[in-house]
Every structure is written in structure tokens, then in C-alpha cells.
PDB file of C-alpha atoms in Angstrom:
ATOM      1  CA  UNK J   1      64.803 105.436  93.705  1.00  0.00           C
ATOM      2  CA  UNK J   2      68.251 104.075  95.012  1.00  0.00           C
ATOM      3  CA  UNK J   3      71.031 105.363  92.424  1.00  0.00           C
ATOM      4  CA  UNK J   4      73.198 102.855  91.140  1.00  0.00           C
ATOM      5  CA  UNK J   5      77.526 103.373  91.016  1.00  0.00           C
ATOM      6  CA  UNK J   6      79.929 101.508  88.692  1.00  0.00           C
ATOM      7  CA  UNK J   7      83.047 101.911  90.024  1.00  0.00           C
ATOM      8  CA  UNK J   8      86.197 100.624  88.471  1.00  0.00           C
ATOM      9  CA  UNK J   9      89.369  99.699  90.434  1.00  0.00           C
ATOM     10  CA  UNK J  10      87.740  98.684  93.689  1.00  0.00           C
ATOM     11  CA  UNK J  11      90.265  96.436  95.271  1.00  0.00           C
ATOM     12  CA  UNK J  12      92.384  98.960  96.770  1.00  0.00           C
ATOM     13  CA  UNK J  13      93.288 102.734  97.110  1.00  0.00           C
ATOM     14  CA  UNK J  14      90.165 105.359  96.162  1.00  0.00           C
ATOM     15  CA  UNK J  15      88.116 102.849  94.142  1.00  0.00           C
ATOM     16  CA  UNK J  16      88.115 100.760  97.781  1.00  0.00           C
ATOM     17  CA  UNK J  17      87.217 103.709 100.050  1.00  0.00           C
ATOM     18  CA  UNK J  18      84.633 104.783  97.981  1.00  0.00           C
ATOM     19  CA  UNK J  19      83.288 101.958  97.136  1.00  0.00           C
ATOM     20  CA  UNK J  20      82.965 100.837 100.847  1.00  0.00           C
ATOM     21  CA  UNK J  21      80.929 104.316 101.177  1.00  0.00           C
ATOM     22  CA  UNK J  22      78.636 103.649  98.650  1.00  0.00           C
ATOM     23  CA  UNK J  23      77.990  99.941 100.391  1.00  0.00           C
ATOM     24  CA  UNK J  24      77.145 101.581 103.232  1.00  0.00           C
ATOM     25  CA  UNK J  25      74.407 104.033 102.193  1.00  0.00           C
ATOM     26  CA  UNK J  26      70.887 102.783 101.830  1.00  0.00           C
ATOM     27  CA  UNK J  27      70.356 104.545  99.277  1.00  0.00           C
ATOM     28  CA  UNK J  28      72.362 103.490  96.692  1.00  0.00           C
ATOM     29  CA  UNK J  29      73.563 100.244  94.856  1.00  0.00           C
ATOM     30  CA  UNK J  30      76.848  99.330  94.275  1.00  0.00           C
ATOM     31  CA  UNK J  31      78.680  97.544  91.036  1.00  0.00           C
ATOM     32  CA  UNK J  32      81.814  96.990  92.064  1.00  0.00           C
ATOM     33  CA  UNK J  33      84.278  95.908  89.221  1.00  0.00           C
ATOM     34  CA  UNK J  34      87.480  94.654  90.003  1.00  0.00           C
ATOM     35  CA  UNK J  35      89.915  91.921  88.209  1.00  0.00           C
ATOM     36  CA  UNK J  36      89.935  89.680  90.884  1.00  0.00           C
ATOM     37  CA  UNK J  37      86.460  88.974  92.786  1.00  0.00           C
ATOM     38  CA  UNK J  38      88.581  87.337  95.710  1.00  0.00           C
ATOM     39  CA  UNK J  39      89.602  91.293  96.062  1.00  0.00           C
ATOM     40  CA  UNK J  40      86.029  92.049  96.634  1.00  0.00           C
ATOM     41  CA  UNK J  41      85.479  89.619  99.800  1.00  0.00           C
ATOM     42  CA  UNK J  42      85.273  92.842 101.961  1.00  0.00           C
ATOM     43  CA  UNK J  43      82.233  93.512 100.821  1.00  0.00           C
ATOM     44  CA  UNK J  44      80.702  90.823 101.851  1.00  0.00           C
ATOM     45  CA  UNK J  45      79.956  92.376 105.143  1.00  0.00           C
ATOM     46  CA  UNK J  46      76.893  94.550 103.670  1.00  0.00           C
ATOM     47  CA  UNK J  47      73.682  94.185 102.254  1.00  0.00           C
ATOM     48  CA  UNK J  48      73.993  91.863  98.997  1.00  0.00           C
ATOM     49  CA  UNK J  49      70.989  92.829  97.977  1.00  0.00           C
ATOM     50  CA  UNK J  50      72.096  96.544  96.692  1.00  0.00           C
ATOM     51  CA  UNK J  51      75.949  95.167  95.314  1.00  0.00           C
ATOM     52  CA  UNK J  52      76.865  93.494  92.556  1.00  0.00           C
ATOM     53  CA  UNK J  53      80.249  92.327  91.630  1.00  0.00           C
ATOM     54  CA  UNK J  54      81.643  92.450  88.145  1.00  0.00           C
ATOM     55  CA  UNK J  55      84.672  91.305  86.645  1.00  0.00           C
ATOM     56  CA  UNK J  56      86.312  94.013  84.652  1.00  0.00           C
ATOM     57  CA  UNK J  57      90.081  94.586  83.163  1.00  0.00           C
ATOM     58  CA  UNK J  58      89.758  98.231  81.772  1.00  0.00           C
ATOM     59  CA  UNK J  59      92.453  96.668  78.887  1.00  0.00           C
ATOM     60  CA  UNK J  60      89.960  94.040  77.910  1.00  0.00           C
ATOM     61  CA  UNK J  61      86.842  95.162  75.921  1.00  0.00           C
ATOM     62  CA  UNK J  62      84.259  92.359  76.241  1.00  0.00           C
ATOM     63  CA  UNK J  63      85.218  92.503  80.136  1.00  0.00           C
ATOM     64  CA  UNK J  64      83.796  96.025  79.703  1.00  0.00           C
ATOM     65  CA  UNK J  65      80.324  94.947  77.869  1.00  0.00           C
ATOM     66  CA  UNK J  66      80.085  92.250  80.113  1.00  0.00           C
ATOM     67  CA  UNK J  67      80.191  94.133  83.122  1.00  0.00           C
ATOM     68  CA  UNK J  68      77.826  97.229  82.101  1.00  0.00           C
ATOM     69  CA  UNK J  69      75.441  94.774  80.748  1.00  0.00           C
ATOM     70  CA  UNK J  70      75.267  93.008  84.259  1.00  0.00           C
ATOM     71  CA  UNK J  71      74.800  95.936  85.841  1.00  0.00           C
ATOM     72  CA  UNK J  72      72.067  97.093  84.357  1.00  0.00           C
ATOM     73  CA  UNK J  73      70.099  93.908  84.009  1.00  0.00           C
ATOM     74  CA  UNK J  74      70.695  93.836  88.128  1.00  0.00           C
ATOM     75  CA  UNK J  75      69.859  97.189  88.359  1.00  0.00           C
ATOM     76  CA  UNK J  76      67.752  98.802  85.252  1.00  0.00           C
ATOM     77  CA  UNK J  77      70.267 101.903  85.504  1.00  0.00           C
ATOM     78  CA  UNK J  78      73.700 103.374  85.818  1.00  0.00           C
ATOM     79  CA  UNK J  79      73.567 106.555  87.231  1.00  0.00           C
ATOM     80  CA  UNK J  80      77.254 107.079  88.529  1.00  0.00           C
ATOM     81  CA  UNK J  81      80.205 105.691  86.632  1.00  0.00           C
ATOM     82  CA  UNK J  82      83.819 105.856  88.562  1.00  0.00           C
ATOM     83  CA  UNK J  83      86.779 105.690  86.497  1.00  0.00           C
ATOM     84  CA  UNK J  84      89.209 105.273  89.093  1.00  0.00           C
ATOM     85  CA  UNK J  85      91.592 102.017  87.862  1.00  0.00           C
ATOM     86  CA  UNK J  86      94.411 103.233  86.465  1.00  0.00           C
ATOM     87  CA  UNK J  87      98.628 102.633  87.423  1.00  0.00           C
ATOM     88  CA  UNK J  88     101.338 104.895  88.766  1.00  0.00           C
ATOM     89  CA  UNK J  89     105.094 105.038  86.749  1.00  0.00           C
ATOM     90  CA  UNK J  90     107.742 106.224  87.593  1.00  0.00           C
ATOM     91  CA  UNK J  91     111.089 107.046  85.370  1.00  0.00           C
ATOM     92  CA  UNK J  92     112.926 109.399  83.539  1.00  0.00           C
ATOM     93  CA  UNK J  93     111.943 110.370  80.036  1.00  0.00           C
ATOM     94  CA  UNK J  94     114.500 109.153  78.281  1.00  0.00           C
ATOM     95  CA  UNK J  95     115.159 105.705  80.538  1.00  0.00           C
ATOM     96  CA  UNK J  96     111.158 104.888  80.399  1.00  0.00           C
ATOM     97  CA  UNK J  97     110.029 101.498  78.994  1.00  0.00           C
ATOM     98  CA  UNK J  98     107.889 102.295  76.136  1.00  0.00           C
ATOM     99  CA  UNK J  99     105.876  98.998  76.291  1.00  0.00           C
ATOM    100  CA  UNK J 100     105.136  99.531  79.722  1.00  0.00           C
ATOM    101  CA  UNK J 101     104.284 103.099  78.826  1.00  0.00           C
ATOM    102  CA  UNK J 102     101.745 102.233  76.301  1.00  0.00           C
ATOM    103  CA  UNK J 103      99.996  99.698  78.844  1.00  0.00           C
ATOM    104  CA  UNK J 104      99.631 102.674  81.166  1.00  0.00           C
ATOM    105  CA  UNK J 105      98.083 104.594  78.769  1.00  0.00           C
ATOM    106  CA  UNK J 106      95.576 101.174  77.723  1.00  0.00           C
ATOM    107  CA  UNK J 107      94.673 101.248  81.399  1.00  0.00           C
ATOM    108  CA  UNK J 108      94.780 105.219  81.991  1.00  0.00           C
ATOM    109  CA  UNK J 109      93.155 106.403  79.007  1.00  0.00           C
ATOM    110  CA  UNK J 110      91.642 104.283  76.887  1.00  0.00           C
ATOM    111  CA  UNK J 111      90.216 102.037  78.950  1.00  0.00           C
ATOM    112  CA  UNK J 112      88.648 104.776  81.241  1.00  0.00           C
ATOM    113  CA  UNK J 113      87.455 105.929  77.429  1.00  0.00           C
ATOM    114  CA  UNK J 114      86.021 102.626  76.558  1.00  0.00           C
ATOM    115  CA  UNK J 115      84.556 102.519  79.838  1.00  0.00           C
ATOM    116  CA  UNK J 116      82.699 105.754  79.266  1.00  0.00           C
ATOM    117  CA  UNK J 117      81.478 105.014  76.434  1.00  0.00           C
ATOM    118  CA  UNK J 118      80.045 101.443  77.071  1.00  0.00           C
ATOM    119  CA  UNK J 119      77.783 103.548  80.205  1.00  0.00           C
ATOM    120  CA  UNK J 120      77.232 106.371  77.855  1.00  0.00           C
ATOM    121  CA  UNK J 121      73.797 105.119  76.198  1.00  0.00           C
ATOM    122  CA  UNK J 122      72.130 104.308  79.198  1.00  0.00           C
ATOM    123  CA  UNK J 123      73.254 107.839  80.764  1.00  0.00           C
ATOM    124  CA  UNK J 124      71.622 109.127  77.339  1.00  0.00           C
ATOM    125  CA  UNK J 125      68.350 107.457  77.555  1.00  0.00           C
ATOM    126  CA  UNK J 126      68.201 108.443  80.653  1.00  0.00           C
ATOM    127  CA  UNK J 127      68.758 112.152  79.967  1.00  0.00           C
ATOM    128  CA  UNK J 128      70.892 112.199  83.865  1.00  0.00           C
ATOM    129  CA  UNK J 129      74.098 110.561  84.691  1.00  0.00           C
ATOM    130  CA  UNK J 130      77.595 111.424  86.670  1.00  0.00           C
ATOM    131  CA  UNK J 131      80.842 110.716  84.873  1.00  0.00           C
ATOM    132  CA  UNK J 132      83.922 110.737  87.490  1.00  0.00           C
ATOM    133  CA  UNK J 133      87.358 110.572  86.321  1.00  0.00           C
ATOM    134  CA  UNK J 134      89.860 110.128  88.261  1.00  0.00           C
ATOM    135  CA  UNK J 135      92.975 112.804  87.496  1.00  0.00           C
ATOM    136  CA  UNK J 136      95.615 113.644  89.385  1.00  0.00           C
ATOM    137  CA  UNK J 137      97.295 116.459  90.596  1.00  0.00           C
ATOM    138  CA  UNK J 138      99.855 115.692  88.109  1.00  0.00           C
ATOM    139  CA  UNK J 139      97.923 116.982  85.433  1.00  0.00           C
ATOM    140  CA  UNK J 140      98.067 120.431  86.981  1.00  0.00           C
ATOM    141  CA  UNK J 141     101.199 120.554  87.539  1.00  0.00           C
ATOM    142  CA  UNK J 142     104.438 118.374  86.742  1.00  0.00           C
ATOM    143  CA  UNK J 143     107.756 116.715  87.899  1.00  0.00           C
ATOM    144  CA  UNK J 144     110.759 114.963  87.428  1.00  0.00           C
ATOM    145  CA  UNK J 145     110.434 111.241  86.802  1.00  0.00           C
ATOM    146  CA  UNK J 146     106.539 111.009  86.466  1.00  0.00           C
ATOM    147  CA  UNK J 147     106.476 112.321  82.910  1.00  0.00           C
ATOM    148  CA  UNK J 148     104.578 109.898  80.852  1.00  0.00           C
ATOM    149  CA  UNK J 149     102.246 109.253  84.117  1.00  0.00           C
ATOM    150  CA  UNK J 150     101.681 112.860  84.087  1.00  0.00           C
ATOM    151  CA  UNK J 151     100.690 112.821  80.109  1.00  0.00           C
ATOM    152  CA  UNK J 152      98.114 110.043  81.075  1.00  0.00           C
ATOM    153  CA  UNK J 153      96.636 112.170  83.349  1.00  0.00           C
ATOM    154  CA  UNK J 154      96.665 115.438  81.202  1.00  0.00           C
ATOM    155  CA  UNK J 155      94.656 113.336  78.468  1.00  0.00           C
ATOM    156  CA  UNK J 156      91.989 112.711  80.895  1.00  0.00           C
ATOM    157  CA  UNK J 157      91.832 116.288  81.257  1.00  0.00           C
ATOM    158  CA  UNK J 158      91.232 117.127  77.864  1.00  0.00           C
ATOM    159  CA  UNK J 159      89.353 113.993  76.904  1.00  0.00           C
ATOM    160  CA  UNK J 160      86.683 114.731  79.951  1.00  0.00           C
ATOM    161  CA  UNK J 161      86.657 118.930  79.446  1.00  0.00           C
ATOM    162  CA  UNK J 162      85.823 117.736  75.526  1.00  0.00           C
ATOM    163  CA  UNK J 163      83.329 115.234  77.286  1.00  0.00           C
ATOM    164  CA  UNK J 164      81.669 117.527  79.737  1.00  0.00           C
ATOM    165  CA  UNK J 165      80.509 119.766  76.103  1.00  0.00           C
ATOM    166  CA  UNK J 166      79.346 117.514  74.239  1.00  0.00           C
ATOM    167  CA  UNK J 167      77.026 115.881  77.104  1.00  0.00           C
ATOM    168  CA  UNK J 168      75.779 119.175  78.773  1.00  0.00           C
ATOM    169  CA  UNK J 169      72.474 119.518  77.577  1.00  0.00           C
ATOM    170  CA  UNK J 170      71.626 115.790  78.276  1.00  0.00           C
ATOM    171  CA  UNK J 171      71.881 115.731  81.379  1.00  0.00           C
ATOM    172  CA  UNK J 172      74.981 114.036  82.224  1.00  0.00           C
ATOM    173  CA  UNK J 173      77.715 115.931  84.116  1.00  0.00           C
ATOM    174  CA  UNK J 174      81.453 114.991  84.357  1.00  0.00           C
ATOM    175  CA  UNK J 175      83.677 115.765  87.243  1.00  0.00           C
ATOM    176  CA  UNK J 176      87.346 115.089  87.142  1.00  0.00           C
ATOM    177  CA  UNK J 177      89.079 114.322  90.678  1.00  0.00           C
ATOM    178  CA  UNK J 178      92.754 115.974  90.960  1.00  0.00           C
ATOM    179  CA  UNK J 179      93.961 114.368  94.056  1.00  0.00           C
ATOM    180  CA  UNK J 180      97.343 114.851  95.838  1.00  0.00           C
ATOM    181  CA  UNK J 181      99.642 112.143  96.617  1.00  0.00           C
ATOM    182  CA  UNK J 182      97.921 109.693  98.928  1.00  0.00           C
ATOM    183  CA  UNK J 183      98.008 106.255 100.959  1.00  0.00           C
ATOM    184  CA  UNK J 184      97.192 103.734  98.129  1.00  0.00           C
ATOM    185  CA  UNK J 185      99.031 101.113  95.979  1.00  0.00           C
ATOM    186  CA  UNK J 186      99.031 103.611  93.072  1.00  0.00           C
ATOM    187  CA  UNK J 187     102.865 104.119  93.684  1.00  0.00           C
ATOM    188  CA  UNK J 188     102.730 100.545  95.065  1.00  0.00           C
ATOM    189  CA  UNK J 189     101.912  97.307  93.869  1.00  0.00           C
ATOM    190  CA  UNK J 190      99.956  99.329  91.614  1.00  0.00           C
ATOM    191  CA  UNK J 191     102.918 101.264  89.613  1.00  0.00           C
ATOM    192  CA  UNK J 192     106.037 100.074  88.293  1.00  0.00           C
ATOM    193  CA  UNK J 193     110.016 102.193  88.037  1.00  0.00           C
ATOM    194  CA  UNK J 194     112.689 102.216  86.517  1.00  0.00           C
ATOM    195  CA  UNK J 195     115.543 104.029  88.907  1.00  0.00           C
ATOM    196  CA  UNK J 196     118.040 106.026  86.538  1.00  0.00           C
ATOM    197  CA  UNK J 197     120.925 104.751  85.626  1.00  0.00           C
ATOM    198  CA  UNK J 198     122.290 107.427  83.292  1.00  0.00           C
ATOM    199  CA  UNK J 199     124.971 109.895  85.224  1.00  0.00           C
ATOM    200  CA  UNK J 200     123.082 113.105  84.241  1.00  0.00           C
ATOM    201  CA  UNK J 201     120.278 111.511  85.783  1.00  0.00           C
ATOM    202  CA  UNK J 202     121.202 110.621  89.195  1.00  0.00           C
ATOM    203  CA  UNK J 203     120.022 113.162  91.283  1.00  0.00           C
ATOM    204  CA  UNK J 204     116.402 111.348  90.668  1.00  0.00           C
ATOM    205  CA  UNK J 205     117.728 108.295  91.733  1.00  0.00           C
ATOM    206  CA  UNK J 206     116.647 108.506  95.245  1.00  0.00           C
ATOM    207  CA  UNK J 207     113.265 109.402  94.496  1.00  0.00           C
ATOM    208  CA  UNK J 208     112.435 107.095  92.257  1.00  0.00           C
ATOM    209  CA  UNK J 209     114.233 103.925  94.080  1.00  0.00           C
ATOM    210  CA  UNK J 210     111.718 105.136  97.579  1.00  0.00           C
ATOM    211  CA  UNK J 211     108.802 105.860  95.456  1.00  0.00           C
ATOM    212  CA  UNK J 212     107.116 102.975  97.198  1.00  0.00           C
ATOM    213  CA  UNK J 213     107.613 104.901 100.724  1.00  0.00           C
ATOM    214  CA  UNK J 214     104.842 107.112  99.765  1.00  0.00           C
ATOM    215  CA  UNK J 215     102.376 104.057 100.288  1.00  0.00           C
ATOM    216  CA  UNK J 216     102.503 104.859 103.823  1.00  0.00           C
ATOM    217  CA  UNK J 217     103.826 108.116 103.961  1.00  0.00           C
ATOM    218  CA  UNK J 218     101.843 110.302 101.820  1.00  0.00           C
ATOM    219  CA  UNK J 219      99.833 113.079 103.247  1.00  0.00           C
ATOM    220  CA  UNK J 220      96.358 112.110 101.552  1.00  0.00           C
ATOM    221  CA  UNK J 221      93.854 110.035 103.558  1.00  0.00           C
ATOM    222  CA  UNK J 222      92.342 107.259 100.905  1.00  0.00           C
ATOM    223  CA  UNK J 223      89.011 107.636 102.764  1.00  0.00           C
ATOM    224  CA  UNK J 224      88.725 110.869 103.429  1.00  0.00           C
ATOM    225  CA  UNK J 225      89.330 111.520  99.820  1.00  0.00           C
ATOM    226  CA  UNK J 226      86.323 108.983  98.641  1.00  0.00           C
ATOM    227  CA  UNK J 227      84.040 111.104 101.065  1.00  0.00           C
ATOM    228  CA  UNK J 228      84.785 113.989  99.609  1.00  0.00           C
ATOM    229  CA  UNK J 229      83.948 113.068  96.380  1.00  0.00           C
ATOM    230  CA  UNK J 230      81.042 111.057  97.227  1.00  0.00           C
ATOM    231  CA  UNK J 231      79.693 114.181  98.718  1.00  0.00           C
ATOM    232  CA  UNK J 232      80.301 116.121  95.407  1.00  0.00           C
ATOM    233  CA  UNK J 233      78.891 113.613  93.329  1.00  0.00           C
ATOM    234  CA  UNK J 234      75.577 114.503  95.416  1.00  0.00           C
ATOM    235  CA  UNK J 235      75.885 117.991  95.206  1.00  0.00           C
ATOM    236  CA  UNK J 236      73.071 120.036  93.617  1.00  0.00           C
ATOM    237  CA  UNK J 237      76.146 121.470  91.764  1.00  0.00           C
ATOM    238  CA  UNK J 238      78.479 119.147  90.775  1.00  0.00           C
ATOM    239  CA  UNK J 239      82.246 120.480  89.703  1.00  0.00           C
ATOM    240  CA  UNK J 240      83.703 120.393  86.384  1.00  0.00           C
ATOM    241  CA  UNK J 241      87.208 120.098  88.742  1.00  0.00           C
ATOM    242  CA  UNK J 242      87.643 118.854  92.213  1.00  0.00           C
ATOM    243  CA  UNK J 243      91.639 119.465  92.881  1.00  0.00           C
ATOM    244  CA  UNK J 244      92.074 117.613  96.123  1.00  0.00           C
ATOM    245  CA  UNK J 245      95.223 117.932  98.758  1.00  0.00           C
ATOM    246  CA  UNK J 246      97.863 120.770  98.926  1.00  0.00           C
ATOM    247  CA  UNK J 247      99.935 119.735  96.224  1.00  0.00           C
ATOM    248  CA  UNK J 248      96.955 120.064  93.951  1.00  0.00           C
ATOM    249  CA  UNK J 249      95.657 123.443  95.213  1.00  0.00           C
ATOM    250  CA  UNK J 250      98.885 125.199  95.355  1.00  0.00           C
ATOM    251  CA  UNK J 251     100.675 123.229  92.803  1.00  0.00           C
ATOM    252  CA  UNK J 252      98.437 123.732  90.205  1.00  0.00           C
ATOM    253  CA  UNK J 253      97.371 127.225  90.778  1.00  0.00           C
ATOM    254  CA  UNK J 254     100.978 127.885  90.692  1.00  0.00           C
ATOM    255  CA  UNK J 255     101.226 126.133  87.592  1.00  0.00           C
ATOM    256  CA  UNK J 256      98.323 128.108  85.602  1.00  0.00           C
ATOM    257  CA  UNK J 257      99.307 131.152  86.955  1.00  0.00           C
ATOM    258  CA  UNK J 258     102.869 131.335  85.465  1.00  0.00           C
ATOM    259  CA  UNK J 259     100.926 130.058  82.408  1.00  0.00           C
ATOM    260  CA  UNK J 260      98.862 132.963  82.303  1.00  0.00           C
ATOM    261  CA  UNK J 261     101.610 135.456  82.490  1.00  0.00           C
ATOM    262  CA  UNK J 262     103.453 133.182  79.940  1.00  0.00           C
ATOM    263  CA  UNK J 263     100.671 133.376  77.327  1.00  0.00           C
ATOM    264  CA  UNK J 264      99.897 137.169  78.252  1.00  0.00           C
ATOM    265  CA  UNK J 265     103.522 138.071  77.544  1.00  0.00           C
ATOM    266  CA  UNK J 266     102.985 136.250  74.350  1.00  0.00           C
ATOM    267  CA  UNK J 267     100.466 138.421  73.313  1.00  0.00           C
ATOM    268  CA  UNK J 268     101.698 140.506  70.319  1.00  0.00           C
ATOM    269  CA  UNK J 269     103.816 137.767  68.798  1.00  0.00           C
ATOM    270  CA  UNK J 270     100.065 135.378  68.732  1.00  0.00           C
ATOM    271  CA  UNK J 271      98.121 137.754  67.514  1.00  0.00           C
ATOM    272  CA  UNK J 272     100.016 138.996  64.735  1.00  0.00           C
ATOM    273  CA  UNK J 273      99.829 135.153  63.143  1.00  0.00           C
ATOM    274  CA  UNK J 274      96.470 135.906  62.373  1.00  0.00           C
ATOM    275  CA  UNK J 275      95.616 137.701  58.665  1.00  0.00           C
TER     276      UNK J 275
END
């Protein structure tokens, strides 16, 4: 039986690539959800009879129900779910714009949450589903300017490590996608800045002001990223973590490492808290 992927975010970047793999394969149906169908016209060029298209803005709750429900009346089943929408910011701590924080984190977190949990039943009755969340590399490791991006991303973490417990022994698996910096509209159309104008600040002026650059000039290929993961999803052994890019690898292990000698150094003054 042909297994059926929601994906989220499919007008552009990873939720495009991927989304134009899954089209592709004869084996599997496609809902692709989007906020704008007109951004779905590309897929017109493959067999209607395995895609639907769904409406969905991750912020907006009935969009949500609406869209699952479709999907599985077309389809009976969701056996992949792809939380890839999500935006890009860029700004110093102190300079960010809290309202535009807190509608990263509606379109980061909790809609990827409210996503999860309108597939979640059907995934349960099932007793088999795949749960994809789309990370970053900038929850493994950090840097200047991307601060409150980064803590989007680092809830994800913990929200789908808390996840992958509680749904182990039903047999739904999570797997959350790290990836590099790549060629998509995340830093964009798809991200918004605010270049520092405080003195102390200034020598992240430059990055943030060409933050866009990185639509074209970032080492990770959109579509070679979407294989990847496509072929992991299929794996008799899916990955808690799939870290993609070098940033990610060496970044991150980087990262934990110092951690690890952090916490290890630590050692006498945590214990001795305990009675």
C-alpha cells in the first residue's frame, strides 16, 4: 500500500524539494500544504491522482483540522508527517522585535506542535507513523545574531526527544533534521532582520544587513538535502537525529563536546547538591 506524506511548507526551500520527491515516486501519495495553492502549481506536472493539496497556516488552528481531515478522507492514512514551515530571524538579543519573535515561535514551535498533534491519532490507531521535524543546525550549536531563531530550534529538540518517548512503543518514530545553512528563502523572503544599530553591536552589522546573500550562496543543496531525508525516512532504521552539512557535523560535535568537559569538570560541585 502507497504511504501517504503531509508535508508542511511546500512552496519553497526543503518542504519544495521534498515534496517534488515524494510526487515523483509511485509509491507514495502526497498532501502538500501550503498557504497559497497558486504556490503549488508545480505540481501540477505529476500524477493528480496520488496528491492532494491543502491549505494550511501552521498559526491558524482550524487550517490545521481542515487539512489533516482532507487528507485522510483522500487517503484513509497519514503515515509521514513533515514539519518543515517555519521562518528564519535575524538580530541581536537585545535589538530583537519581541512581537515578531513570538510569531516565530507560533510558526516554529507551536504550530509544528499543533500540527503533530492533529496527525497524532491516526499515527496511534495505526500503531506506525514517521514524525519529521525540521531543526537546524542552530540547535547544536549557536551564534551571534540568530539567538531567538536558535531557541526555536532548541525547543524542537526537546519537544521531539520528549516526543520520540512517549510514542516508542506505538509504533511511531520521530526524526529531527539538523541541516546546515542552505539555498532556500529561510534567510529570504522567508525571515525577517533587524541590522544593529547599537555601537557595541556593530561588528554584526555586516552580517546581518547580507543575511539575504546566503539565499544563493550557502553551501547546502535544497534537493540534495530532501533526498537525504527521504531516504532516511525509508530506512529500516530511522534516526532519532539526522545533523546534515558541515556546520552541523562539526559545529555541533564541537559544541557537545566542550559541554561534556564542562559538565564533567562540574562534577563534585553537582553531586554534592544531592542529600
Amino acid at each position: 500500500m502507497a504511504k501517504t506524506w503531509l508535508i508542511t511548507g511546500t512552496s519553497s526551500g526543503f518542504g519544495k524539494a521534498l515534496a517534488t520527491i515524494v510526487a515523483q515516486n509511485k509509491d507514495t501519495n502526497l498532501v502538500a500544504a501550503a498557504r497559497h495553492l497558486d504556490d503549488l502549481a508545480y505540481l501540477d506536472a505529476f500524477d493528480a491522482k496520488r496528491i492532494e493539496k491543502v491549505v494550511i497556516d501552521v498559526t491558524d488552528e482550524d487550517q490545521i483540522k481542515a487539512g489533516v481531515a482532507k487528507a485522510i478522507e483522500r487517503f484513509k492514512t497519514i503515515d509521514v508527517l513533515v514539519n518543515n514551515a517555519g521562518l528564519g530571524y535575524f538580530a541581536t538579543i537585545e535589538e530583537s522585535d519581541m512581537d515578531q519573535v513570538r510569531y516565530m515561535f507560533e510558526v516554529n514551535v507551536i504550530g509544528l506542535a499543533n500540527m503533530t498533534r492533529a496527525v497524532l491519532p491516526t499515527m496511534r490507531r495505526q500503531r506506525s507513523g514517521v514524525i519529521i521535524n525540521l531543526s537546524s543546525a542552530l540547535a547544536l550549536t549557536t551564534l551571534p545574531t540568530m539567538g531567538y531563531y536558535s531557541a526555536t530550534k532548541y525547543a524542537v529538540e526537546g519537544y521531539s526527544d520528549t516526543l520520540r518517548q512517549e510514542v516508542a512503543d506505538l509504533g511511531i518514530r520521530v526524526m529531527t533534521v539538523e541541516p546546515s545553512g542552505a539555498r532556500t528563502q529561510w534567510s529570504g523572503r522567508s525571515s525577517q532582520k533587524v541590522v544593529p544599530t547599537i555601537k557595541d553591536y556593530a561588528a554584526f552589522s555586516d552580517s546581518v544587513a547580507s543575511v539575504a546573500d546566503s539565499v544563493t550562496q550557502a553551501p547546502g543543496n535544497p534537493k540534495r538535502i530532501a533526498q537525504v531525508m527521504f531516504a532516511q525516512a525509508n530506512a529500516s532504521e530511522i534516526p532519532a537525529h539526522l545533523p546534515l552539512g558541515d556546520f552541523a557535523y562539526h559545529g555541533g560535535l564541537a559544541n557537545l563536546q566542550g559541554l561534556v568537559t564542562e559538565i564533567q569538570s562540574r562534577e563534585n560541585i553537582s553531586l554534592s547538591t544531592d542529600d
